[in-house]
Short mmCIF file of C-alpha atoms in Angstrom, two decimals:
data_model
loop_
_atom_site.label_atom_id
_atom_site.label_comp_id
_atom_site.label_asym_id
_atom_site.label_seq_id
_atom_site.Cartn_x
_atom_site.Cartn_y
_atom_site.Cartn_z
CA UNK A 1 -15.61 -2.92 9.87
CA UNK A 2 -14.84 0.17 11.78
CA UNK A 3 -16.44 3.34 12.02
CA UNK A 4 -13.16 5.00 13.25
CA UNK A 5 -11.68 6.98 10.02
CA UNK A 6 -8.50 8.72 10.92
CA UNK A 7 -7.46 12.76 9.28
CA UNK A 8 -5.03 12.51 6.84
CA UNK A 9 -2.18 14.08 8.00
CA UNK A 10 -0.69 17.10 5.73
CA UNK A 11 2.57 19.12 6.54
CA UNK A 12 3.89 16.94 8.76
CA UNK A 13 7.74 16.29 8.10
CA UNK A 14 10.25 19.33 9.31
CA UNK A 15 12.19 19.43 6.27
CA UNK A 16 14.93 21.37 7.94
CA UNK A 17 15.89 18.92 10.40
CA UNK A 18 19.06 16.88 10.70
CA UNK A 19 17.32 13.84 10.04
CA UNK A 20 16.05 14.70 7.21
CA UNK A 21 18.99 16.69 5.53
CA UNK A 22 20.33 12.99 6.02
CA UNK A 23 17.64 11.18 4.39
CA UNK A 24 18.19 13.11 1.30
CA UNK A 25 22.18 12.68 1.30
CA UNK A 26 21.75 9.14 1.82
CA UNK A 27 19.63 9.08 -1.93
CA UNK A 28 21.95 11.42 -3.23
CA UNK A 29 24.60 8.83 -2.22
CA UNK A 30 23.07 5.25 -4.16
CA UNK A 31 21.70 7.63 -6.86
CA UNK A 32 25.65 8.43 -7.39
CA UNK A 33 26.73 5.01 -6.21
CA UNK A 34 24.17 3.04 -8.03
CA UNK A 35 23.33 0.23 -5.39
CA UNK A 36 20.66 -2.04 -5.93
CA UNK A 37 19.31 -1.45 -2.37
CA UNK A 38 17.61 1.73 -0.42
CA UNK A 39 17.56 1.02 3.21
CA UNK A 40 17.57 4.59 4.95
CA UNK A 41 17.55 3.21 8.55
CA UNK A 42 20.93 1.38 7.82
CA UNK A 43 22.37 4.98 7.13
CA UNK A 44 20.63 7.53 9.42
CA UNK A 45 20.43 5.13 12.36
CA UNK A 46 17.51 4.40 14.68
CA UNK A 47 17.17 7.47 16.42
CA UNK A 48 17.14 9.74 12.95
CA UNK A 49 15.39 7.61 11.17
CA UNK A 50 12.25 7.37 13.66
CA UNK A 51 11.76 11.36 12.67
CA UNK A 52 10.99 10.13 9.08
CA UNK A 53 7.34 10.32 8.15
CA UNK A 54 7.71 10.72 4.12
CA UNK A 55 10.53 9.95 1.30
CA UNK A 56 11.93 12.73 -0.81
CA UNK A 57 10.69 13.34 -4.22
CA UNK A 58 14.19 12.65 -5.10
CA UNK A 59 14.02 9.18 -5.13
CA UNK A 60 13.03 9.38 -8.59
CA UNK A 61 17.19 9.22 -9.41
CA UNK A 62 17.13 6.09 -8.14
CA UNK A 63 16.79 4.13 -10.94
CA UNK A 64 18.65 1.06 -9.75
CA UNK A 65 17.42 0.59 -6.82
CA UNK A 66 15.44 -3.07 -6.48
CA UNK A 67 14.88 -3.14 -2.73
CA UNK A 68 13.24 -0.53 -0.57
CA UNK A 69 13.57 -1.55 2.91
CA UNK A 70 11.46 0.42 5.39
CA UNK A 71 10.72 -1.86 8.14
CA UNK A 72 9.44 -0.27 11.48
CA UNK A 73 9.58 3.05 10.23
CA UNK A 74 7.26 6.01 11.13
CA UNK A 75 6.08 6.68 7.83
CA UNK A 76 2.83 8.29 6.75
CA UNK A 77 3.42 8.80 2.99
CA UNK A 78 5.43 7.48 0.60
CA UNK A 79 5.51 10.37 -2.55
CA UNK A 80 4.42 9.66 -6.34
CA UNK A 81 8.16 9.48 -7.75
CA UNK A 82 8.48 6.26 -6.24
CA UNK A 83 6.53 5.26 -9.63
CA UNK A 84 9.74 6.34 -11.50
CA UNK A 85 12.41 3.61 -9.51
CA UNK A 86 11.80 1.66 -13.12
CA UNK A 87 14.47 -1.73 -11.38
CA UNK A 88 12.28 -1.97 -8.48
CA UNK A 89 11.08 -5.78 -7.63
CA UNK A 90 10.83 -5.85 -3.56
CA UNK A 91 9.23 -3.30 -1.42
CA UNK A 92 8.96 -3.59 2.19
CA UNK A 93 7.27 -1.41 4.71
CA UNK A 94 6.72 -4.18 7.44
CA UNK A 95 5.74 -2.57 10.67
CA UNK A 96 5.43 0.93 9.39
CA UNK A 97 1.94 1.23 10.99
CA UNK A 98 1.43 4.93 10.34
CA UNK A 99 1.28 3.90 6.47
CA UNK A 100 -2.40 3.65 5.28
CA UNK A 101 -2.01 3.90 1.56
CA UNK A 102 0.31 4.27 -1.11
CA UNK A 103 0.33 6.24 -4.18
CA UNK A 104 -1.14 4.94 -7.44
CA UNK A 105 2.05 5.46 -9.27
CA UNK A 106 3.60 2.57 -7.56
CA UNK A 107 1.64 0.72 -10.51
CA UNK A 108 4.37 2.22 -12.98
CA UNK A 109 7.03 -0.21 -11.16
CA UNK A 110 6.92 -2.89 -13.48
CA UNK A 111 9.33 -5.28 -12.33
CA UNK A 112 7.72 -4.95 -8.96
CA UNK A 113 7.03 -8.33 -7.65
CA UNK A 114 7.50 -8.79 -4.37
CA UNK A 115 6.48 -6.42 -0.90
CA UNK A 116 5.75 -6.66 2.85
CA UNK A 117 2.82 -4.83 4.27
CA UNK A 118 1.28 -4.26 7.28
CA UNK A 119 -1.79 -5.20 6.09
CA UNK A 120 -3.99 -4.05 9.24
CA UNK A 121 -3.16 -0.20 9.01
CA UNK A 122 -4.45 -0.29 5.30
CA UNK A 123 -7.53 1.73 4.94
CA UNK A 124 -10.18 -1.18 3.50
CA UNK A 125 -8.13 -4.49 4.29
CA UNK A 126 -10.38 -7.14 4.52
CA UNK A 127 -8.59 -7.88 7.92
CA UNK A 128 -10.72 -4.81 9.41
CA UNK A 129 -12.27 -3.00 6.56
CA UNK A 130 -10.77 0.10 8.25
CA UNK A 131 -12.51 3.38 6.92
CA UNK A 132 -11.24 5.98 3.85
CA UNK A 133 -10.64 9.44 4.75
CA UNK A 134 -13.05 11.73 2.76
CA UNK A 135 -11.00 13.53 0.48
CA UNK A 136 -12.90 16.59 -0.81
CA UNK A 137 -12.54 17.16 3.13
CA UNK A 138 -9.17 16.45 3.34
CA UNK A 139 -7.75 16.14 0.41
CA UNK A 140 -3.72 14.84 0.66
CA UNK A 141 -1.47 18.09 -0.07
CA UNK A 142 1.98 18.34 -1.76
CA UNK A 143 4.67 20.61 -1.09
CA UNK A 144 3.80 21.96 -4.60
CA UNK A 145 0.57 23.45 -6.13
CA UNK A 146 1.72 21.81 -9.54
CA UNK A 147 0.88 18.34 -9.68
CA UNK A 148 0.85 15.77 -12.24
CA UNK A 149 -2.16 13.79 -13.09
CA UNK A 150 -1.59 9.89 -11.63
CA UNK A 151 -2.68 8.58 -15.63
CA UNK A 152 -1.89 10.63 -18.50
CA UNK A 153 0.85 12.31 -16.58
CA UNK A 154 0.30 16.09 -17.57
CA UNK A 155 1.31 18.54 -15.08
CA UNK A 156 -2.16 20.68 -13.12
CA UNK A 157 -2.35 22.96 -10.29
CA UNK A 158 -3.35 21.22 -7.15
CA UNK A 159 -7.23 23.50 -7.60
CA UNK A 160 -7.60 21.58 -10.86
CA UNK A 161 -7.08 18.46 -9.65
CA UNK A 162 -9.73 15.58 -8.61
CA UNK A 163 -8.39 13.05 -6.02
CA UNK A 164 -9.75 9.51 -5.70
CA UNK A 165 -9.23 6.18 -3.29
CA UNK A 166 -9.15 3.12 -5.75
CA UNK A 167 -7.78 -0.86 -4.21
CA UNK A 168 -5.80 -2.43 -6.54
CA UNK A 169 -3.12 -5.63 -6.35
CA UNK A 170 0.46 -4.31 -5.76
CA UNK A 171 3.56 -7.09 -5.89
CA UNK A 172 1.72 -9.53 -3.45
CA UNK A 173 -0.62 -7.57 -1.59
CA UNK A 174 -3.79 -5.63 -2.27
CA UNK A 175 -3.28 -2.49 -1.66
CA UNK A 176 -5.36 1.40 -1.36
CA UNK A 177 -3.89 3.89 -3.77
CA UNK A 178 -4.14 8.00 -3.64
CA UNK A 179 -4.97 8.37 -7.70
CA UNK A 180 -4.54 12.38 -8.78
CA UNK A 181 -6.62 12.46 -12.31
CA UNK A 182 -7.25 15.46 -14.50
CA UNK A 183 -10.44 14.46 -16.23
CA UNK A 184 -13.02 11.98 -16.15
CA UNK A 185 -10.92 10.36 -19.36
CA UNK A 186 -8.42 9.39 -17.10
CA UNK A 187 -10.92 8.51 -14.16
CA UNK A 188 -12.54 6.03 -16.39
CA UNK A 189 -9.47 4.44 -17.47
CA UNK A 190 -8.69 2.88 -14.15
CA UNK A 191 -8.39 -0.63 -13.47
CA UNK A 192 -11.35 -1.99 -11.73
CA UNK A 193 -10.65 -3.34 -8.04
CA UNK A 194 -10.85 -7.01 -7.38
CA UNK A 195 -13.04 -9.21 -5.96
CA UNK A 196 -14.70 -7.86 -2.33
CA UNK A 197 -13.42 -4.66 -2.29
CA UNK A 198 -14.74 -1.28 -3.49
CA UNK A 199 -15.53 -1.52 -7.06
CA UNK A 200 -15.31 1.71 -8.57
CA UNK A 201 -12.95 4.83 -7.64
CA UNK A 202 -14.23 6.66 -4.70
CA UNK A 203 -13.28 9.93 -2.18
CA UNK A 204 -14.18 7.91 0.96
CA UNK A 205 -16.09 8.90 3.80
CA UNK A 206 -18.15 7.04 6.71
CA UNK A 207 -21.26 6.79 4.57
CA UNK A 208 -19.15 4.73 2.28
CA UNK A 209 -20.02 1.30 2.13
CA UNK A 210 -17.39 -1.42 1.74
CA UNK A 211 -17.84 -5.21 1.23
CA UNK A 212 -18.96 -7.66 4.71
CA UNK A 213 -16.41 -10.46 4.68
CA UNK A 214 -14.76 -11.79 7.90
CA UNK A 215 -11.13 -12.55 7.70
CA UNK A 216 -11.78 -16.46 8.01
CA UNK A 217 -13.81 -16.17 5.12
CA UNK A 218 -11.44 -14.09 3.20
CA UNK A 219 -8.44 -16.46 3.33
CA UNK A 220 -10.74 -19.36 2.81
CA UNK A 221 -11.77 -18.12 -0.72
CA UNK A 222 -8.20 -16.84 -1.68
CA UNK A 223 -5.94 -19.45 -0.05
CA UNK A 224 -4.57 -22.08 -2.10
CA UNK A 225 -7.15 -25.40 -1.78
CA UNK A 226 -4.89 -27.84 -0.01
CA UNK A 227 -6.44 -30.52 1.37
CA UNK A 228 -5.63 -32.78 3.98
CA UNK A 229 -7.15 -36.63 4.83
CA UNK A 230 -6.31 -39.90 6.00
CA UNK A 231 -7.45 -41.93 3.41
CA UNK A 232 -4.83 -43.65 0.90
CA UNK A 233 -3.90 -41.42 -2.21
CA UNK A 234 -5.69 -43.33 -4.55
CA UNK A 235 -9.08 -42.65 -3.40
CA UNK A 236 -11.02 -40.10 -5.37
CA UNK A 237 -10.31 -36.59 -4.89
CA UNK A 238 -13.74 -36.17 -4.04
CA UNK A 239 -14.28 -38.56 -1.23
CA UNK A 240 -16.33 -37.33 1.59
CA UNK A 241 -12.99 -37.88 4.13
CA UNK A 242 -11.28 -35.04 2.64
CA UNK A 243 -11.94 -31.52 3.98
CA UNK A 244 -9.73 -28.75 2.72
CA UNK A 245 -6.70 -27.57 5.29
CA UNK A 246 -7.94 -24.14 6.07
CA UNK A 247 -11.86 -25.14 6.95
CA UNK A 248 -10.21 -28.20 9.51
CA UNK A 249 -8.09 -25.13 10.86
CA UNK A 250 -11.21 -22.61 11.53
CA UNK A 251 -13.08 -25.80 12.91
CA UNK A 252 -10.76 -26.58 15.48
CA UNK A 253 -9.97 -23.09 16.23
CA UNK A 254 -13.76 -22.47 16.68
CA UNK A 255 -13.90 -24.92 19.17
#
């Protein structure tokens, strides 16, 4: 597990830039024409897209979008409004190595079935157990002082908000999520994280203990149990000659 914990950046997007204005224009265009794909790099071009570090709240208008393509972006954050993209099926920010977490609201995208995320960059991922920033010292801030509870949607002032990290399955990945809660009851209603991750909502920090597991152990535990053997198919499945393929690969790799 790495002991290096990054600081959460705030106020990083220049909203007066040409890049930001063009991105907002693109969101309005997609909302108007009802397209089912949102791939801002195709509209902005490489240079302007490289200046985008978050997405506008107006993505909430993209009710028909099924695919978000953000490959190779410099994104640091996805806004909670992604949870209002009710048709979203595929989320692809692969190669966005500054995107270390997602908003809890993405769990509201009930049609989201597939994702492609650079998981090594995520806080708490099993591949490196990257440390979680301590939220009570460095909270995630928004452009407005009024925010919504991630659970009950109640409006609250930022000073009344409590922020926590929780790790949950989203589409085909397990990701760290930031949750804003207005009360203990909302906090208690959060789902239980999957095994091998911190089992409760937390505020991060260097003293947070994460489960110990190396990458091979995780793969062996969760990978589909495919076996190989030189024996005829009619032999019993539990024959001592058989070996799960992932274990065989590991034995070869370690040699």
